[in-house]
Amino acid sequence: MNLRLGPQNPMNKTMVMILAFEVIVFGLGFPGMIMITKSPLGISLAATIVASLLAIGAAATLRRPIGYPLGWLTQLAGILLGLLTPWMYAMGGIFAAIWVVSFLMGRKIETSQTAV
C-alpha cells in the first residue's frame, strides 16, 4: 500500500499544517512532562526535540519520497510522547486521526481526478 499522496495533491498543504501544529503541541507538552508528571528533564527534552525535528523534517520534505514516511513516523512519535506525560496519548491520537483522515481525503481526491 502506498502511504503517500502525489506532489500536486491539494491536501499536501493540509498535511504540512498538521505537522506544523504538531511541533507547537509537542513543545507545549514539554513543560507538562517535567512539571506535572516529573519526567526526567533530559529524556523529556530529547523526546520533544526528536518528535519536533521529525515533524519539521516531514513538513519540509512532504513532496519528496521521504516526506510521508517521516510524517507517519511523526504520528507514532506524538503518541509515544504519552509515555512521558499521559495527556500526549490523547493529543498524539487526535493528531494521528486528523492525519489519517486528511490522508484518506487526499487519496479520494486523487482517485476522483484519475477517474475524470
PDB file of C-alpha atoms in Angstrom, residues 54-106:
ATOM      1  CA  LEU A  54      10.607  14.624  12.727  1.00  0.00           C
ATOM      2  CA  ALA A  55       7.601  16.886  12.177  1.00  0.00           C
ATOM      3  CA  ILE A  56       9.731  19.719  10.770  1.00  0.00           C
ATOM      4  CA  GLY A  57      11.614  17.324   8.505  1.00  0.00           C
ATOM      5  CA  ALA A  58       8.389  15.766   7.279  1.00  0.00           C
ATOM      6  CA  ALA A  59       6.823  19.153   6.592  1.00  0.00           C
ATOM      7  CA  ALA A  60       9.907  20.330   4.701  1.00  0.00           C
ATOM      8  CA  THR A  61      10.112  17.209   2.531  1.00  0.00           C
ATOM      9  CA  LEU A  62       6.463  16.243   2.117  1.00  0.00           C
ATOM     10  CA  ARG A  63       6.563  16.474  -1.681  1.00  0.00           C
ATOM     11  CA  ARG A  64       9.624  14.233  -1.834  1.00  0.00           C
ATOM     12  CA  PRO A  65       9.694  10.467  -1.312  1.00  0.00           C
ATOM     13  CA  ILE A  66      10.994  10.714   2.283  1.00  0.00           C
ATOM     14  CA  GLY A  67       8.347  13.205   3.475  1.00  0.00           C
ATOM     15  CA  TYR A  68       5.402  10.925   4.042  1.00  0.00           C
ATOM     16  CA  PRO A  69       7.360   8.187   5.853  1.00  0.00           C
ATOM     17  CA  LEU A  70       8.644  10.924   8.194  1.00  0.00           C
ATOM     18  CA  GLY A  71       5.073  12.187   8.591  1.00  0.00           C
ATOM     19  CA  TRP A  72       3.794   8.746   9.570  1.00  0.00           C
ATOM     20  CA  LEU A  73       6.731   8.360  11.954  1.00  0.00           C
ATOM     21  CA  THR A  74       5.844  11.737  13.465  1.00  0.00           C
ATOM     22  CA  GLN A  75       2.368  10.422  14.263  1.00  0.00           C
ATOM     23  CA  LEU A  76       3.886   7.479  16.100  1.00  0.00           C
ATOM     24  CA  ALA A  77       6.292   9.790  17.947  1.00  0.00           C
ATOM     25  CA  GLY A  78       3.394  12.024  19.010  1.00  0.00           C
ATOM     26  CA  ILE A  79       1.567   9.087  20.523  1.00  0.00           C
ATOM     27  CA  LEU A  80       4.735   7.752  22.172  1.00  0.00           C
ATOM     28  CA  LEU A  81       5.224  11.092  23.942  1.00  0.00           C
ATOM     29  CA  GLY A  82       2.372   9.808  26.083  1.00  0.00           C
ATOM     30  CA  LEU A  83       4.953   7.652  27.830  1.00  0.00           C
ATOM     31  CA  LEU A  84       6.299  10.863  29.362  1.00  0.00           C
ATOM     32  CA  THR A  85       3.001  12.612  30.014  1.00  0.00           C
ATOM     33  CA  PRO A  86      -0.286  10.748  29.615  1.00  0.00           C
ATOM     34  CA  TRP A  87      -2.252  13.571  28.015  1.00  0.00           C
ATOM     35  CA  MET A  88       0.051  13.272  24.994  1.00  0.00           C
ATOM     36  CA  TYR A  89      -1.570   9.898  24.285  1.00  0.00           C
ATOM     37  CA  ALA A  90      -4.758  11.838  23.646  1.00  0.00           C
ATOM     38  CA  MET A  91      -3.105  14.672  21.732  1.00  0.00           C
ATOM     39  CA  GLY A  92      -0.958  12.300  19.685  1.00  0.00           C
ATOM     40  CA  GLY A  93      -4.006  10.163  18.955  1.00  0.00           C
ATOM     41  CA  ILE A  94      -6.054  13.174  17.896  1.00  0.00           C
ATOM     42  CA  PHE A  95      -3.320  14.389  15.554  1.00  0.00           C
ATOM     43  CA  ALA A  96      -2.829  10.888  14.173  1.00  0.00           C
ATOM     44  CA  ALA A  97      -6.578  10.669  13.495  1.00  0.00           C
ATOM     45  CA  ILE A  98      -6.548  14.057  11.750  1.00  0.00           C
ATOM     46  CA  TRP A  99      -3.502  12.928   9.737  1.00  0.00           C
ATOM     47  CA  VAL A 100      -5.213   9.687   8.645  1.00  0.00           C
ATOM     48  CA  VAL A 101      -8.498  11.391   7.732  1.00  0.00           C
ATOM     49  CA  SER A 102      -6.668  14.087   5.756  1.00  0.00           C
ATOM     50  CA  PHE A 103      -4.598  11.427   4.007  1.00  0.00           C
ATOM     51  CA  LEU A 104      -7.732   9.468   3.084  1.00  0.00           C
ATOM     52  CA  MET A 105      -9.363  12.639   1.756  1.00  0.00           C
ATOM     53  CA  GLY A 106      -6.256  13.265  -0.351  1.00  0.00           C
TER      54      GLY A 106
END
